[in-house]
Tab-separated table of N, CA and C in Angstrom:
chain	number	residue	atom	x	y	z
A	1	MET	N	97.648	107.855	142.855
A	1	MET	CA	98.268	107.572	141.578
A	1	MET	C	97.604	106.368	140.913
A	2	GLU	N	97.167	105.429	141.738
A	2	GLU	CA	96.537	104.229	141.194
A	2	GLU	C	95.230	104.571	140.475
A	3	THR	N	94.475	105.515	141.033
A	3	THR	CA	93.216	105.926	140.402
A	3	THR	C	93.481	106.591	139.054
A	4	LEU	N	94.469	107.452	138.994
A	4	LEU	CA	94.845	108.087	137.730
A	4	LEU	C	95.266	107.034	136.712
A	5	TYR	N	96.050	106.076	137.157
A	5	TYR	CA	96.516	105.012	136.270
A	5	TYR	C	95.327	104.253	135.673
A	6	HIS	N	94.375	103.870	136.513
A	6	HIS	CA	93.232	103.109	136.021
A	6	HIS	C	92.342	103.945	135.103
A	7	ALA	N	92.214	105.238	135.388
A	7	ALA	CA	91.456	106.118	134.496
A	7	ALA	C	92.134	106.217	133.133
A	8	LEU	N	93.466	106.300	133.125
A	8	LEU	CA	94.194	106.374	131.864
A	8	LEU	C	94.154	105.047	131.109
A	9	VAL	N	94.094	103.932	131.819
A	9	VAL	CA	93.939	102.633	131.156
A	9	VAL	C	92.625	102.606	130.386
A	10	TRP	N	91.555	103.088	131.018
A	10	TRP	CA	90.260	103.105	130.324
A	10	TRP	C	90.274	104.086	129.155
A	11	ALA	N	90.952	105.203	129.290
A	11	ALA	CA	91.081	106.141	128.171
A	11	ALA	C	91.872	105.501	127.034
A	12	HIS	N	92.907	104.750	127.367
A	12	HIS	CA	93.719	104.041	126.379
A	12	HIS	C	92.875	103.015	125.619
A	13	ILE	N	92.085	102.250	126.348
A	13	ILE	CA	91.198	101.273	125.707
A	13	ILE	C	90.169	101.999	124.841
A	14	GLY	N	89.676	103.120	125.324
A	14	GLY	CA	88.724	103.899	124.537
A	14	GLY	C	89.311	104.414	123.239
A	15	CYS	N	90.581	104.797	123.251
A	15	CYS	CA	91.241	105.260	122.026
A	15	CYS	C	91.338	104.141	120.998
A	16	TRP	N	91.650	102.928	121.456
A	16	TRP	CA	91.684	101.799	120.526
A	16	TRP	C	90.297	101.537	119.969
A	17	ALA	N	89.279	101.647	120.826
A	17	ALA	CA	87.901	101.437	120.374
A	17	ALA	C	87.495	102.505	119.353
A	18	ILE	N	87.887	103.752	119.577
A	18	ILE	CA	87.592	104.827	118.631
A	18	ILE	C	88.265	104.556	117.295
A	19	ALA	N	89.496	104.088	117.328
A	19	ALA	CA	90.204	103.773	116.087
A	19	ALA	C	89.485	102.663	115.321
A	20	LEU	N	89.068	101.631	116.014
A	20	LEU	CA	88.348	100.544	115.350
A	20	LEU	C	86.990	101.009	114.836
A	21	PHE	N	86.316	101.872	115.590
A	21	PHE	CA	85.041	102.430	115.131
A	21	PHE	C	85.249	103.262	113.871
A	22	GLY	N	86.345	104.015	113.811
A	22	GLY	CA	86.660	104.793	112.613
A	22	GLY	C	86.846	103.911	111.394
A	23	TYR	N	87.379	102.727	111.595
A	23	TYR	CA	87.541	101.779	110.491
A	23	TYR	C	86.200	101.191	110.073
A	24	VAL	N	85.381	100.852	111.041
A	24	VAL	CA	84.085	100.235	110.742
A	24	VAL	C	83.190	101.205	109.968
A	25	THR	N	83.307	102.495	110.228
A	25	THR	CA	82.460	103.472	109.542
A	25	THR	C	82.772	103.590	108.055
A	26	VAL	N	83.971	103.211	107.640
A	26	VAL	CA	84.349	103.303	106.225
A	26	VAL	C	84.686	101.932	105.649
A	27	LEU	N	84.090	100.913	106.202
A	27	LEU	CA	84.434	99.546	105.810
A	27	LEU	C	84.081	99.247	104.355
A	28	SER	N	83.026	99.845	103.832
A	28	SER	CA	82.636	99.560	102.454
A	28	SER	C	83.654	100.098	101.447
A	29	SER	N	84.317	101.186	101.767
A	29	SER	CA	85.378	101.750	100.942
A	29	SER	C	86.521	102.150	101.873
A	30	PRO	N	87.390	101.185	102.209
A	30	PRO	CA	88.390	101.414	103.263
A	30	PRO	C	89.290	102.614	102.996
A	31	GLN	N	89.407	103.428	104.006
A	31	GLN	CA	90.354	104.532	103.994
A	31	GLN	C	90.718	104.847	105.435
A	32	ILE	N	91.740	105.632	105.599
A	32	ILE	CA	92.160	106.014	106.944
A	32	ILE	C	91.589	107.396	107.219
A	33	ASN	N	90.588	107.432	108.085
A	33	ASN	CA	89.949	108.706	108.415
A	33	ASN	C	90.537	109.254	109.713
A	34	GLY	N	90.014	110.392	110.147
A	34	GLY	CA	90.536	111.040	111.347
A	34	GLY	C	90.364	110.213	112.605
A	35	LEU	N	89.224	109.526	112.726
A	35	LEU	CA	89.008	108.698	113.910
A	35	LEU	C	90.066	107.610	114.025
A	36	LEU	N	90.352	106.956	112.923
A	36	LEU	CA	91.338	105.881	112.930
A	36	LEU	C	92.734	106.426	113.226
A	37	ALA	N	93.134	107.454	112.498
A	37	ALA	CA	94.497	107.980	112.650
A	37	ALA	C	94.723	108.594	114.030
A	38	HIS	N	93.790	109.422	114.473
A	38	HIS	CA	93.995	110.100	115.756
A	38	HIS	C	93.735	109.173	116.936
A	39	GLY	N	92.862	108.197	116.763
A	39	GLY	CA	92.655	107.208	117.820
A	39	GLY	C	93.909	106.389	118.079
A	40	VAL	N	94.567	105.982	116.999
A	40	VAL	CA	95.815	105.217	117.137
A	40	VAL	C	96.911	106.084	117.757
A	41	GLY	N	96.998	107.328	117.318
A	41	GLY	CA	98.020	108.224	117.869
A	41	GLY	C	97.808	108.510	119.348
A	42	ALA	N	96.556	108.751	119.730
A	42	ALA	CA	96.262	109.013	121.142
A	42	ALA	C	96.517	107.777	121.998
A	43	ALA	N	96.178	106.600	121.478
A	43	ALA	CA	96.447	105.362	122.224
A	43	ALA	C	97.946	105.155	122.401
A	44	TRP	N	98.730	105.514	121.397
A	44	TRP	CA	100.186	105.390	121.471
A	44	TRP	C	100.742	106.295	122.579
A	45	VAL	N	100.284	107.548	122.596
A	45	VAL	CA	100.755	108.497	123.613
A	45	VAL	C	100.324	108.038	125.004
A	46	LEU	N	99.072	107.615	125.146
A	46	LEU	CA	98.600	107.157	126.455
A	46	LEU	C	99.344	105.905	126.904
A	47	GLY	N	99.716	105.041	125.973
A	47	GLY	CA	100.505	103.865	126.324
A	47	GLY	C	101.851	104.246	126.917
A	48	LEU	N	102.495	105.242	126.325
A	48	LEU	CA	103.767	105.719	126.878
A	48	LEU	C	103.582	106.314	128.269
A	49	VAL	N	102.509	107.072	128.448
A	49	VAL	CA	102.228	107.669	129.758
A	49	VAL	C	101.960	106.574	130.792
A	50	LEU	N	101.224	105.550	130.400
A	50	LEU	CA	100.931	104.450	131.321
A	50	LEU	C	102.201	103.716	131.755
A	51	VAL	N	103.096	103.488	130.817
A	51	VAL	CA	104.358	102.826	131.167
A	51	VAL	C	105.182	103.709	132.094
A	52	ALA	N	105.185	105.010	131.837
A	52	ALA	CA	105.936	105.928	132.702
A	52	ALA	C	105.362	105.933	134.113
A	53	ILE	N	104.042	105.994	134.219
A	53	ILE	CA	103.422	105.990	135.546
A	53	ILE	C	103.700	104.678	136.264
A	54	ALA	N	103.564	103.567	135.556
A	54	ALA	CA	103.792	102.263	136.181
A	54	ALA	C	105.246	102.105	136.623
A	55	SER	N	106.165	102.672	135.870
A	55	SER	CA	107.579	102.558	136.227
A	55	SER	C	107.944	103.426	137.426
A	56	MET	N	107.293	104.572	137.562
A	56	MET	CA	107.656	105.511	138.622
A	56	MET	C	106.877	105.315	139.917
A	57	SER	N	105.682	104.751	139.822
A	57	SER	CA	104.804	104.699	140.984
A	57	SER	C	105.038	103.449	141.818
A	58	GLU	N	104.897	103.623	143.122
A	58	GLU	CA	104.965	102.489	144.035
A	58	GLU	C	103.616	101.777	144.112
A	59	ASP	N	102.541	102.466	143.721
A	59	ASP	CA	101.191	101.916	143.828
A	59	ASP	C	100.849	100.938	142.710
A	60	VAL	N	101.529	101.053	141.583
A	60	VAL	CA	101.212	100.242	140.407
A	60	VAL	C	102.378	99.289	140.161
A	61	ASP	N	102.070	98.044	139.788
A	61	ASP	CA	103.115	97.059	139.502
A	61	ASP	C	103.974	97.517	138.333
A	62	ASP	N	105.261	97.169	138.383
A	62	ASP	CA	106.159	97.498	137.279
A	62	ASP	C	105.720	96.760	136.022
A	63	PRO	N	105.855	97.406	134.852
A	63	PRO	CA	105.420	96.763	133.612
A	63	PRO	C	106.407	95.689	133.156
A	64	ASN	N	105.902	94.760	132.358
A	64	ASN	CA	106.732	93.755	131.707
A	64	ASN	C	107.399	94.443	130.518
A	65	HIS	N	108.696	94.679	130.608
A	65	HIS	CA	109.373	95.498	129.609
A	65	HIS	C	109.466	94.821	128.239
A	66	ALA	N	109.522	93.514	128.201
A	66	ALA	CA	109.517	92.824	126.908
A	66	ALA	C	108.174	93.024	126.204
A	67	LYS	N	107.111	92.891	126.956
A	67	LYS	CA	105.766	93.097	126.404
A	67	LYS	C	105.606	94.542	125.941
A	68	VAL	N	106.074	95.480	126.740
A	68	VAL	CA	105.979	96.892	126.383
A	68	VAL	C	106.757	97.173	125.095
A	69	ALA	N	107.924	96.584	124.949
A	69	ALA	CA	108.739	96.804	123.752
A	69	ALA	C	108.040	96.282	122.500
A	70	VAL	N	107.467	95.089	122.582
A	70	VAL	CA	106.765	94.519	121.433
A	70	VAL	C	105.541	95.364	121.095
A	71	LYS	N	104.776	95.744	122.114
A	71	LYS	CA	103.587	96.561	121.880
A	71	LYS	C	103.965	97.932	121.320
A	72	LEU	N	105.063	98.499	121.773
A	72	LEU	CA	105.503	99.798	121.267
A	72	LEU	C	105.889	99.701	119.793
A	73	LEU	N	106.570	98.629	119.409
A	73	LEU	CA	106.925	98.453	117.999
A	73	LEU	C	105.685	98.315	117.118
A	74	VAL	N	104.734	97.503	117.560
A	74	VAL	CA	103.513	97.301	116.780
A	74	VAL	C	102.715	98.602	116.696
A	75	ALA	N	102.569	99.293	117.813
A	75	ALA	CA	101.807	100.539	117.826
A	75	ALA	C	102.489	101.632	117.010
A	76	THR	N	103.813	101.686	117.047
A	76	THR	CA	104.543	102.675	116.254
A	76	THR	C	104.358	102.417	114.767
A	77	ALA	N	104.364	101.158	114.379
A	77	ALA	CA	104.097	100.821	112.979
A	77	ALA	C	102.684	101.229	112.582
A	78	ALA	N	101.723	101.004	113.461
A	78	ALA	CA	100.331	101.381	113.167
A	78	ALA	C	100.190	102.897	113.045
A	79	VAL	N	100.805	103.637	113.947
A	79	VAL	CA	100.734	105.101	113.895
A	79	VAL	C	101.422	105.625	112.637
A	80	GLY	N	102.580	105.085	112.315
A	80	GLY	CA	103.304	105.519	111.126
A	80	GLY	C	102.517	105.258	109.849
A	81	LEU	N	101.941	104.080	109.739
A	81	LEU	CA	101.129	103.767	108.561
A	81	LEU	C	99.863	104.608	108.507
A	82	ALA	N	99.223	104.805	109.647
A	82	ALA	CA	97.973	105.562	109.668
A	82	ALA	C	98.197	107.014	109.233
A	83	HIS	N	99.226	107.638	109.772
A	83	HIS	CA	99.459	109.040	109.435
A	83	HIS	C	100.211	109.198	108.116
A	84	GLY	N	101.017	108.233	107.751
A	84	GLY	CA	101.786	108.328	106.513
A	84	GLY	C	100.972	108.061	105.261
A	85	THR	N	99.911	107.283	105.378
A	85	THR	CA	99.109	106.941	104.195
A	85	THR	C	97.701	107.509	104.276
A	86	ARG	N	97.484	108.464	105.152
A	86	ARG	CA	96.138	109.002	105.351
A	86	ARG	C	95.606	109.732	104.133
A	87	LYS	N	96.448	110.351	103.338
A	87	LYS	CA	96.012	111.143	102.189
A	87	LYS	C	95.719	110.294	100.943
A	88	ARG	N	95.964	108.997	100.993
A	88	ARG	CA	95.680	108.146	99.841
A	88	ARG	C	94.177	108.089	99.593
A	89	PRO	N	93.784	108.035	98.323
A	89	PRO	CA	92.350	107.959	98.042
A	89	PRO	C	91.792	106.580	98.385
A	90	ALA	N	90.481	106.550	98.605
A	90	ALA	CA	89.812	105.272	98.895
A	90	ALA	C	89.713	104.465	97.605
A	91	PRO	N	89.808	103.187	97.624
A	91	PRO	CA	90.095	102.329	98.764
A	91	PRO	C	91.591	102.304	99.086
A	92	ASN	N	91.886	102.466	100.336
A	92	ASN	CA	93.260	102.485	100.819
A	92	ASN	C	93.545	101.148	101.505
A	93	PRO	N	94.329	100.274	100.879
A	93	PRO	CA	94.577	98.961	101.485
A	93	PRO	C	95.341	99.024	102.802
A	94	PHE	N	96.005	100.132	103.071
A	94	PHE	CA	96.750	100.247	104.326
A	94	PHE	C	95.819	100.358	105.533
A	95	ALA	N	94.564	100.707	105.304
A	95	ALA	CA	93.604	100.745	106.413
A	95	ALA	C	93.457	99.358	107.026
A	96	HIS	N	93.445	98.328	106.171
A	96	HIS	CA	93.352	96.956	106.675
A	96	HIS	C	94.595	96.578	107.489
A	97	VAL	N	95.750	97.027	107.031
A	97	VAL	CA	97.001	96.726	107.735
A	97	VAL	C	97.023	97.410	109.097
A	98	VAL	N	96.584	98.665	109.149
A	98	VAL	CA	96.555	99.394	110.418
A	98	VAL	C	95.626	98.691	111.402
A	99	VAL	N	94.458	98.272	110.935
A	99	VAL	CA	93.519	97.586	111.826
A	99	VAL	C	94.078	96.233	112.253
A	100	ALA	N	94.758	95.536	111.368
A	100	ALA	CA	95.381	94.270	111.751
A	100	ALA	C	96.431	94.501	112.843
A	101	LEU	N	97.206	95.571	112.721
A	101	LEU	CA	98.196	95.894	113.756
A	101	LEU	C	97.522	96.262	115.076
A	102	ILE	N	96.392	96.959	115.007
A	102	ILE	CA	95.639	97.277	116.223
A	102	ILE	C	95.188	95.990	116.897
A	103	LEU	N	94.645	95.064	116.113
A	103	LEU	CA	94.158	93.814	116.685
A	103	LEU	C	95.298	92.965	117.248
A	104	VAL	N	96.456	92.991	116.603
A	104	VAL	CA	97.630	92.291	117.141
A	104	VAL	C	98.037	92.912	118.474
A	105	ASN	N	98.028	94.228	118.537
A	105	ASN	CA	98.407	94.919	119.765
A	105	ASN	C	97.427	94.612	120.902
A	106	VAL	N	96.150	94.599	120.603
A	106	VAL	CA	95.153	94.261	121.613
A	106	VAL	C	95.326	92.794	122.044
A	107	GLY	N	95.615	91.924	121.090
A	107	GLY	CA	95.844	90.509	121.420
A	107	GLY	C	97.048	90.311	122.319
A	108	ILE	N	98.110	91.040	122.049
A	108	ILE	CA	99.306	90.975	122.898
A	108	ILE	C	98.972	91.448	124.309
A	109	ALA	N	98.214	92.535	124.402
A	109	ALA	CA	97.846	93.065	125.709
A	109	ALA	C	96.996	92.066	126.494
A	110	TYR	N	96.117	91.380	125.816
A	110	TYR	CA	95.186	90.499	126.501
A	110	TYR	C	95.783	89.129	126.813
A	111	PHE	N	96.501	88.548	125.859
A	111	PHE	CA	96.942	87.169	126.015
A	111	PHE	C	98.336	87.010	126.608
A	112	TRP	N	99.166	88.052	126.606
A	112	TRP	CA	100.538	87.907	127.112
A	112	TRP	C	100.546	88.066	128.602
């Protein structure tokens, strides 16, 4: 179970990286493209799976539930904004907000 958990952690990090790459590709005229929207959504789903595995498994340490709650709120806001404003024409100012939420979420994961 520990190996699966670590593989999913890397997939989760990869989803955040894909979302940020999707933003960088349209930086000159910001919009929410498929890479950004689906990367954030996949990272959100994988985050839930990771918390479930960590909570159920004896091999992986139990998660910090306060940290998980804050990260879930931030990620849910990012997913909602990404998918809710995806059809707006460029330049879409919400792309900057989604990326800011991604960076806040990564900062919480790293520094907390």
